Amino acid sequence: MSYRKLKRLIVSGTIKYAAEIEREAVLLGLNVRRKGSELVLDSPIELLDSAKISNQINYAPLDLEVLWTVDSTNSYLMRRLVAPPKGYVVCLAEHQEKGRGRRGRQWVSPFGRNLYISIARVFSQVERGLDGLSLAVGIQLAKTLKQKKVDNLGLKWPNDLLLNNAKLAGILVEIGPMLGPNVCVIVGIGVNLELTKEDSLQIGQPHSDLCGVLECSRNLLAGEIIQNVISGINIFSHYGFSAFAKEWDEYNLYHDKKVLIHIAGSVVTGIDAGVDELGNLLLSTETGIKSFNSGEISLRGEF
Ligand code: BTN
């Protein structure tokens, strides 16, 4: 792929027409058209810039990298981390060829319009349980957007951020390689900033984006999200999920509502009674309170 020419098209908005560049641009989902001898980009794109993003982050040591395209930012960090990193290692990409969601789903990852971020760090105390980490990250993500005056946000256990009851962002926490006695944890975050009709067709659930809701630089938003998520991971590593339990109740969309839990081919119904100090879901059922960890289960609301 001729990145140099594509980059020139994105930065200047126009380039001398070449069928090959047009094909590559279309493949990436760019909105281009031929105008005489020129190829024109109709919707401008703010490319990610590692310096602008790092400027928003007050944490050292930080190793932050921006990629043009990758299979998945989580997979990339998983491959890259062969020795214990100092501090945080962060990777963002303009485009993911095989963006991954929870439970083997794909994460639709068109070029230059959304945010795909992975953050890795070493944990030494895995025994305390990492299940609550994705909930803590969801809370930090929700708080970042709330600070920017985005309303109607809520969390769906364990790790979906919803806007107007439709999925805006997802979190995929994965355990990376064992590095000596420690384990490397990778937190992947996908945020929909602008989805096209074509993207929507590929997403198999109600979804939303920030288009028309938040006017904000991609670089600024990415930096703020990373800063807040890193602060949250630091708190989590000291105090565990209990430090976030109260805030979970504030953002939990299903609190005190009837929900269905799909687990290993069967369905359990009950009232969402919040979470315990590890982030496990508590369900009030006819036979008492049942607790679920996030493993391979999914929750549906019954409004
Ligand atoms: C989900 O809701 O199912 C989780 C979605 C997580 C998507 C992000 S995008 C950055 C990182 N790289 C991936 O391949 N997945 C995560």
mmCIF file of N, CA and C in Angstrom, residues 137-234:
data_model
loop_
_atom_site.group_PDB
_atom_site.id
_atom_site.type_symbol
_atom_site.label_atom_id
_atom_site.label_comp_id
_atom_site.label_asym_id
_atom_site.label_seq_id
_atom_site.Cartn_x
_atom_site.Cartn_y
_atom_site.Cartn_z
ATOM 1 N N VAL A 137 -12.246 0.512 33.892
ATOM 2 C CA VAL A 137 -11.884 1.245 32.671
ATOM 3 C C VAL A 137 -13.143 1.881 32.061
ATOM 4 N N GLY A 138 -14.245 1.144 32.076
ATOM 5 C CA GLY A 138 -15.511 1.677 31.554
ATOM 6 C C GLY A 138 -15.925 2.935 32.322
ATOM 7 N N ILE A 139 -15.753 2.895 33.632
ATOM 8 C CA ILE A 139 -16.116 4.063 34.450
ATOM 9 C C ILE A 139 -15.231 5.263 34.076
ATOM 10 N N GLN A 140 -13.935 5.016 33.894
ATOM 11 C CA GLN A 140 -13.023 6.116 33.537
ATOM 12 C C GLN A 140 -13.374 6.699 32.165
ATOM 13 N N LEU A 141 -13.781 5.819 31.264
ATOM 14 C CA LEU A 141 -14.171 6.259 29.917
ATOM 15 C C LEU A 141 -15.444 7.116 29.999
ATOM 16 N N ALA A 142 -16.413 6.628 30.770
ATOM 17 C CA ALA A 142 -17.675 7.362 30.922
ATOM 18 C C ALA A 142 -17.406 8.731 31.565
ATOM 19 N N LYS A 143 -16.523 8.748 32.570
ATOM 20 C CA LYS A 143 -16.232 10.023 33.245
ATOM 21 C C LYS A 143 -15.556 11.010 32.294
ATOM 22 N N THR A 144 -14.691 10.497 31.435
ATOM 23 C CA THR A 144 -13.993 11.382 30.476
ATOM 24 C C THR A 144 -15.020 12.077 29.574
ATOM 25 N N LEU A 145 -15.995 11.305 29.105
ATOM 26 C CA LEU A 145 -16.982 11.900 28.184
ATOM 27 C C LEU A 145 -17.972 12.784 28.930
ATOM 28 N N LYS A 146 -18.282 12.398 30.170
ATOM 29 C CA LYS A 146 -19.209 13.227 30.959
ATOM 30 C C LYS A 146 -18.574 14.597 31.224
ATOM 31 N N GLN A 147 -17.258 14.583 31.518
ATOM 32 C CA GLN A 147 -16.552 15.867 31.726
ATOM 33 C C GLN A 147 -16.648 16.735 30.478
ATOM 34 N N LYS A 148 -16.799 16.096 29.321
ATOM 35 C CA LYS A 148 -16.887 16.857 28.069
ATOM 36 C C LYS A 148 -18.347 17.120 27.697
ATOM 37 N N LYS A 149 -19.206 16.967 28.709
ATOM 38 C CA LYS A 149 -20.633 17.322 28.579
ATOM 39 C C LYS A 149 -21.421 16.400 27.652
ATOM 40 N N VAL A 150 -20.968 15.153 27.545
ATOM 41 C CA VAL A 150 -21.783 14.176 26.801
ATOM 42 C C VAL A 150 -22.788 13.587 27.805
ATOM 43 N N ASP A 151 -24.089 13.698 27.481
ATOM 44 C CA ASP A 151 -25.134 13.186 28.384
ATOM 45 C C ASP A 151 -25.648 11.843 27.901
ATOM 46 N N ASN A 152 -26.560 11.279 28.691
ATOM 47 C CA ASN A 152 -27.213 10.008 28.339
ATOM 48 C C ASN A 152 -26.237 8.853 28.137
ATOM 49 N N LEU A 153 -25.194 8.847 28.967
ATOM 50 C CA LEU A 153 -24.225 7.755 28.926
ATOM 51 C C LEU A 153 -24.581 6.753 30.010
ATOM 52 N N GLY A 154 -24.242 5.510 29.790
ATOM 53 C CA GLY A 154 -24.445 4.522 30.853
ATOM 54 C C GLY A 154 -23.616 3.296 30.549
ATOM 55 N N LEU A 155 -23.363 2.495 31.581
ATOM 56 C CA LEU A 155 -22.557 1.292 31.392
ATOM 57 C C LEU A 155 -23.427 0.060 31.472
ATOM 58 N N LYS A 156 -23.078 -0.909 30.647
ATOM 59 C CA LYS A 156 -23.756 -2.201 30.676
ATOM 60 C C LYS A 156 -22.708 -3.232 31.080
ATOM 61 N N TRP A 157 -22.973 -3.920 32.187
ATOM 62 C CA TRP A 157 -21.994 -4.881 32.693
ATOM 63 C C TRP A 157 -21.657 -5.910 31.622
ATOM 64 N N PRO A 158 -20.398 -6.364 31.424
ATOM 65 C CA PRO A 158 -19.275 -5.861 32.216
ATOM 66 C C PRO A 158 -18.547 -4.667 31.598
ATOM 67 N N ASN A 159 -18.696 -4.434 30.298
ATOM 68 C CA ASN A 159 -17.747 -3.462 29.734
ATOM 69 C C ASN A 159 -18.253 -2.685 28.530
ATOM 70 N N ASP A 160 -19.543 -2.472 28.413
ATOM 71 C CA ASP A 160 -20.029 -1.683 27.280
ATOM 72 C C ASP A 160 -20.394 -0.279 27.746
ATOM 73 N N LEU A 161 -19.954 0.710 26.974
ATOM 74 C CA LEU A 161 -20.398 2.072 27.250
ATOM 75 C C LEU A 161 -21.473 2.416 26.221
ATOM 76 N N LEU A 162 -22.647 2.797 26.722
ATOM 77 C CA LEU A 162 -23.775 3.081 25.827
ATOM 78 C C LEU A 162 -24.093 4.571 25.824
ATOM 79 N N LEU A 163 -24.480 5.050 24.666
ATOM 80 C CA LEU A 163 -24.970 6.422 24.531
ATOM 81 C C LEU A 163 -26.387 6.294 23.997
ATOM 82 N N ASN A 164 -27.351 6.904 24.671
ATOM 83 C CA ASN A 164 -28.755 6.756 24.288
ATOM 84 C C ASN A 164 -29.125 5.282 24.089
ATOM 85 N N ASN A 165 -28.687 4.449 25.021
ATOM 86 C CA ASN A 165 -28.979 3.005 25.011
ATOM 87 C C ASN A 165 -28.426 2.244 23.815
ATOM 88 N N ALA A 166 -27.448 2.779 23.113
ATOM 89 C CA ALA A 166 -26.822 2.067 21.995
ATOM 90 C C ALA A 166 -25.305 2.108 22.188
ATOM 91 N N LYS A 167 -24.646 1.041 21.769
ATOM 92 C CA LYS A 167 -23.224 0.892 22.115
ATOM 93 C C LYS A 167 -22.313 1.929 21.450
ATOM 94 N N LEU A 168 -21.609 2.657 22.299
ATOM 95 C CA LEU A 168 -20.696 3.698 21.831
ATOM 96 C C LEU A 168 -19.250 3.228 21.889
ATOM 97 N N ALA A 169 -18.934 2.422 22.900
ATOM 98 C CA ALA A 169 -17.533 2.015 23.087
ATOM 99 C C ALA A 169 -17.495 0.654 23.753
ATOM 100 N N GLY A 170 -16.398 -0.061 23.493
ATOM 101 C CA GLY A 170 -16.231 -1.378 24.107
ATOM 102 C C GLY A 170 -14.827 -1.525 24.660
ATOM 103 N N ILE A 171 -14.696 -2.427 25.613
ATOM 104 C CA ILE A 171 -13.403 -2.634 26.282
ATOM 105 C C ILE A 171 -13.080 -4.116 26.246
ATOM 106 N N LEU A 172 -11.854 -4.434 25.856
ATOM 107 C CA LEU A 172 -11.423 -5.832 25.807
ATOM 108 C C LEU A 172 -10.137 -5.955 26.621
ATOM 109 N N VAL A 173 -10.256 -6.549 27.821
ATOM 110 C CA VAL A 173 -9.074 -6.733 28.672
ATOM 111 C C VAL A 173 -8.533 -8.132 28.428
ATOM 112 N N GLU A 174 -7.244 -8.205 28.096
ATOM 113 C CA GLU A 174 -6.646 -9.514 27.824
ATOM 114 C C GLU A 174 -5.375 -9.681 28.649
ATOM 115 N N ILE A 175 -5.178 -10.922 29.061
ATOM 116 C CA ILE A 175 -3.964 -11.232 29.814
ATOM 117 C C ILE A 175 -2.887 -11.586 28.792
ATOM 118 N N GLY A 176 -1.804 -10.839 28.812
ATOM 119 C CA GLY A 176 -0.719 -11.044 27.865
ATOM 120 C C GLY A 176 0.264 -12.062 28.400
ATOM 121 N N PRO A 177 1.492 -11.982 27.893
ATOM 122 C CA PRO A 177 2.491 -12.967 28.293
ATOM 123 C C PRO A 177 2.893 -12.851 29.749
ATOM 124 N N MET A 178 3.271 -13.991 30.358
ATOM 125 C CA MET A 178 3.876 -13.973 31.694
ATOM 126 C C MET A 178 5.292 -13.455 31.495
ATOM 127 N N LEU A 179 5.669 -12.473 32.279
ATOM 128 C CA LEU A 179 7.016 -11.917 32.172
ATOM 129 C C LEU A 179 7.676 -12.138 33.528
ATOM 130 N N GLY A 180 8.409 -13.213 33.649
ATOM 131 C CA GLY A 180 8.938 -13.598 34.966
ATOM 132 C C GLY A 180 7.764 -13.910 35.871
ATOM 133 N N PRO A 181 7.762 -13.361 37.101
ATOM 134 C CA PRO A 181 6.672 -13.662 38.027
ATOM 135 C C PRO A 181 5.436 -12.794 37.764
ATOM 136 N N ASN A 182 5.565 -11.873 36.814
ATOM 137 C CA ASN A 182 4.471 -10.906 36.592
ATOM 138 C C ASN A 182 3.692 -11.254 35.336
ATOM 139 N N VAL A 183 2.543 -10.609 35.228
ATOM 140 C CA VAL A 183 1.754 -10.828 34.032
ATOM 141 C C VAL A 183 1.490 -9.480 33.373
ATOM 142 N N CYS A 184 1.474 -9.505 32.044
ATOM 143 C CA CYS A 184 1.220 -8.267 31.334
ATOM 144 C C CYS A 184 -0.267 -8.208 30.975
ATOM 145 N N VAL A 185 -0.901 -7.090 31.298
ATOM 146 C CA VAL A 185 -2.327 -6.954 31.022
ATOM 147 C C VAL A 185 -2.518 -5.904 29.931
ATOM 148 N N ILE A 186 -3.347 -6.244 28.950
ATOM 149 C CA ILE A 186 -3.589 -5.320 27.832
ATOM 150 C C ILE A 186 -5.055 -4.893 27.851
ATOM 151 N N VAL A 187 -5.247 -3.591 27.916
ATOM 152 C CA VAL A 187 -6.604 -3.031 27.946
ATOM 153 C C VAL A 187 -6.881 -2.412 26.583
ATOM 154 N N GLY A 188 -7.806 -2.989 25.843
ATOM 155 C CA GLY A 188 -8.142 -2.455 24.519
ATOM 156 C C GLY A 188 -9.435 -1.661 24.604
ATOM 157 N N ILE A 189 -9.424 -0.497 23.961
ATOM 158 C CA ILE A 189 -10.602 0.388 24.012
ATOM 159 C C ILE A 189 -10.957 0.818 22.592
ATOM 160 N N GLY A 190 -12.188 0.628 22.210
ATOM 161 C CA GLY A 190 -12.658 1.123 20.910
ATOM 162 C C GLY A 190 -13.782 2.112 21.145
ATOM 163 N N VAL A 191 -13.668 3.301 20.552
ATOM 164 C CA VAL A 191 -14.719 4.324 20.717
ATOM 165 C C VAL A 191 -15.202 4.740 19.331
ATOM 166 N N ASN A 192 -16.495 4.685 19.109
ATOM 167 C CA ASN A 192 -17.063 5.089 17.818
ATOM 168 C C ASN A 192 -17.216 6.610 17.765
ATOM 169 N N LEU A 193 -16.451 7.231 16.877
ATOM 170 C CA LEU A 193 -16.598 8.683 16.729
ATOM 171 C C LEU A 193 -17.523 9.001 15.568
ATOM 172 N N GLU A 194 -17.356 8.237 14.483
ATOM 173 C CA GLU A 194 -18.190 8.505 13.299
ATOM 174 C C GLU A 194 -18.304 7.218 12.492
ATOM 175 N N LEU A 195 -19.492 6.665 12.448
ATOM 176 C CA LEU A 195 -19.713 5.429 11.681
ATOM 177 C C LEU A 195 -20.509 5.758 10.431
ATOM 178 N N THR A 196 -20.141 5.138 9.324
ATOM 179 C CA THR A 196 -20.905 5.343 8.090
ATOM 180 C C THR A 196 -21.998 4.263 8.008
ATOM 181 N N LYS A 197 -22.860 4.402 6.999
ATOM 182 C CA LYS A 197 -23.910 3.387 6.788
ATOM 183 C C LYS A 197 -23.282 2.021 6.564
ATOM 184 N N GLU A 198 -22.155 2.004 5.810
ATOM 185 C CA GLU A 198 -21.474 0.729 5.512
ATOM 186 C C GLU A 198 -20.969 0.096 6.812
ATOM 187 N N ASP A 199 -20.407 0.923 7.708
ATOM 188 C CA ASP A 199 -19.927 0.385 8.995
ATOM 189 C C ASP A 199 -21.108 -0.204 9.760
ATOM 190 N N SER A 200 -22.206 0.558 9.780
ATOM 191 C CA SER A 200 -23.379 0.147 10.561
ATOM 192 C C SER A 200 -23.874 -1.229 10.136
ATOM 193 N N LEU A 201 -23.823 -1.471 8.807
ATOM 194 C CA LEU A 201 -24.326 -2.757 8.308
ATOM 195 C C LEU A 201 -23.532 -3.930 8.874
ATOM 196 N N GLN A 202 -22.276 -3.653 9.232
ATOM 197 C CA GLN A 202 -21.425 -4.749 9.734
ATOM 198 C C GLN A 202 -21.574 -4.965 11.240
ATOM 199 N N ILE A 203 -22.240 -4.046 11.924
ATOM 200 C CA ILE A 203 -22.321 -4.149 13.391
ATOM 201 C C ILE A 203 -23.656 -4.793 13.760
ATOM 202 N N GLY A 204 -23.569 -5.884 14.469
ATOM 203 C CA GLY A 204 -24.787 -6.647 14.698
ATOM 204 C C GLY A 204 -25.561 -6.277 15.956
ATOM 205 N N GLN A 205 -25.479 -5.046 16.393
ATOM 206 C CA GLN A 205 -26.234 -4.660 17.590
ATOM 207 C C GLN A 205 -26.489 -3.150 17.556
ATOM 208 N N PRO A 206 -27.436 -2.648 18.348
ATOM 209 C CA PRO A 206 -27.670 -1.198 18.339
ATOM 210 C C PRO A 206 -26.384 -0.458 18.712
ATOM 211 N N HIS A 207 -26.029 0.540 17.906
ATOM 212 C CA HIS A 207 -24.757 1.219 18.142
ATOM 213 C C HIS A 207 -24.926 2.721 17.942
ATOM 214 N N SER A 208 -23.979 3.456 18.481
ATOM 215 C CA SER A 208 -24.057 4.915 18.388
ATOM 216 C C SER A 208 -22.652 5.452 18.123
ATOM 217 N N ASP A 209 -22.569 6.757 17.818
ATOM 218 C CA ASP A 209 -21.254 7.391 17.700
ATOM 219 C C ASP A 209 -21.357 8.816 18.242
ATOM 220 N N LEU A 210 -20.233 9.507 18.244
ATOM 221 C CA LEU A 210 -20.223 10.848 18.857
ATOM 222 C C LEU A 210 -20.465 11.960 17.843
ATOM 223 N N CYS A 211 -20.766 11.563 16.606
ATOM 224 C CA CYS A 211 -20.989 12.551 15.555
ATOM 225 C C CYS A 211 -22.194 13.425 15.915
ATOM 226 N N GLY A 212 -22.009 14.720 15.926
ATOM 227 C CA GLY A 212 -23.099 15.636 16.267
ATOM 228 C C GLY A 212 -23.328 15.752 17.770
ATOM 229 N N VAL A 213 -22.618 14.952 18.564
ATOM 230 C CA VAL A 213 -22.797 14.975 20.027
ATOM 231 C C VAL A 213 -21.616 15.694 20.663
ATOM 232 N N LEU A 214 -20.420 15.427 20.135
ATOM 233 C CA LEU A 214 -19.210 16.028 20.706
ATOM 234 C C LEU A 214 -18.307 16.491 19.568
ATOM 235 N N GLU A 215 -18.063 17.785 19.517
ATOM 236 C CA GLU A 215 -17.099 18.324 18.544
ATOM 237 C C GLU A 215 -15.762 18.384 19.252
ATOM 238 N N CYS A 216 -14.843 17.505 18.913
ATOM 239 C CA CYS A 216 -13.596 17.470 19.657
ATOM 240 C C CYS A 216 -12.502 16.886 18.775
ATOM 241 N N SER A 217 -11.282 17.369 18.958
ATOM 242 C CA SER A 217 -10.158 16.821 18.200
ATOM 243 C C SER A 217 -9.954 15.362 18.598
ATOM 244 N N ARG A 218 -9.707 14.518 17.599
ATOM 245 C CA ARG A 218 -9.434 13.084 17.900
ATOM 246 C C ARG A 218 -8.223 12.947 18.804
ATOM 247 N N ASN A 219 -7.184 13.745 18.514
ATOM 248 C CA ASN A 219 -5.955 13.640 19.300
ATOM 249 C C ASN A 219 -6.183 14.045 20.751
ATOM 250 N N LEU A 220 -6.950 15.119 20.926
ATOM 251 C CA LEU A 220 -7.236 15.595 22.288
ATOM 252 C C LEU A 220 -8.036 14.545 23.052
ATOM 253 N N LEU A 221 -9.071 14.033 22.408
ATOM 254 C CA LEU A 221 -9.922 13.043 23.082
ATOM 255 C C LEU A 221 -9.121 11.777 23.403
ATOM 256 N N ALA A 222 -8.305 11.325 22.439
ATOM 257 C CA ALA A 222 -7.502 10.121 22.686
ATOM 258 C C ALA A 222 -6.594 10.341 23.893
ATOM 259 N N GLY A 223 -5.939 11.506 23.949
ATOM 260 C CA GLY A 223 -5.025 11.805 25.061
ATOM 261 C C GLY A 223 -5.757 11.825 26.386
ATOM 262 N N GLU A 224 -6.938 12.444 26.408
ATOM 263 C CA GLU A 224 -7.690 12.537 27.668
ATOM 264 C C GLU A 224 -8.161 11.155 28.123
ATOM 265 N N ILE A 225 -8.600 10.344 27.156
ATOM 266 C CA ILE A 225 -9.047 8.992 27.512
ATOM 267 C C ILE A 225 -7.869 8.212 28.104
ATOM 268 N N ILE A 226 -6.722 8.261 27.422
ATOM 269 C CA ILE A 226 -5.560 7.484 27.898
ATOM 270 C C ILE A 226 -5.148 7.962 29.292
ATOM 271 N N GLN A 227 -5.099 9.285 29.486
ATOM 272 C CA GLN A 227 -4.724 9.815 30.813
ATOM 273 C C GLN A 227 -5.678 9.291 31.897
ATOM 274 N N ASN A 228 -6.979 9.380 31.648
ATOM 275 C CA ASN A 228 -7.945 8.961 32.676
ATOM 276 C C ASN A 228 -7.941 7.453 32.884
ATOM 277 N N VAL A 229 -7.740 6.708 31.815
ATOM 278 C CA VAL A 229 -7.707 5.242 31.964
ATOM 279 C C VAL A 229 -6.446 4.832 32.739
ATOM 280 N N ILE A 230 -5.316 5.465 32.441
ATOM 281 C CA ILE A 230 -4.088 5.135 33.184
ATOM 282 C C ILE A 230 -4.277 5.465 34.674
ATOM 283 N N SER A 231 -4.873 6.622 34.990
ATOM 284 C CA SER A 231 -5.116 6.936 36.428
ATOM 285 C C SER A 231 -5.981 5.853 37.044
ATOM 286 N N GLY A 232 -7.009 5.405 36.296
ATOM 287 C CA GLY A 232 -7.902 4.365 36.824
ATOM 288 C C GLY A 232 -7.156 3.057 37.052
ATOM 289 N N ILE A 233 -6.277 2.700 36.112
ATOM 290 C CA ILE A 233 -5.534 1.431 36.265
ATOM 291 C C ILE A 233 -4.610 1.536 37.487
ATOM 292 N N ASN A 234 -4.019 2.718 37.686
ATOM 293 C CA ASN A 234 -3.154 2.900 38.866
ATOM 294 C C ASN A 234 -3.951 2.698 40.156
#
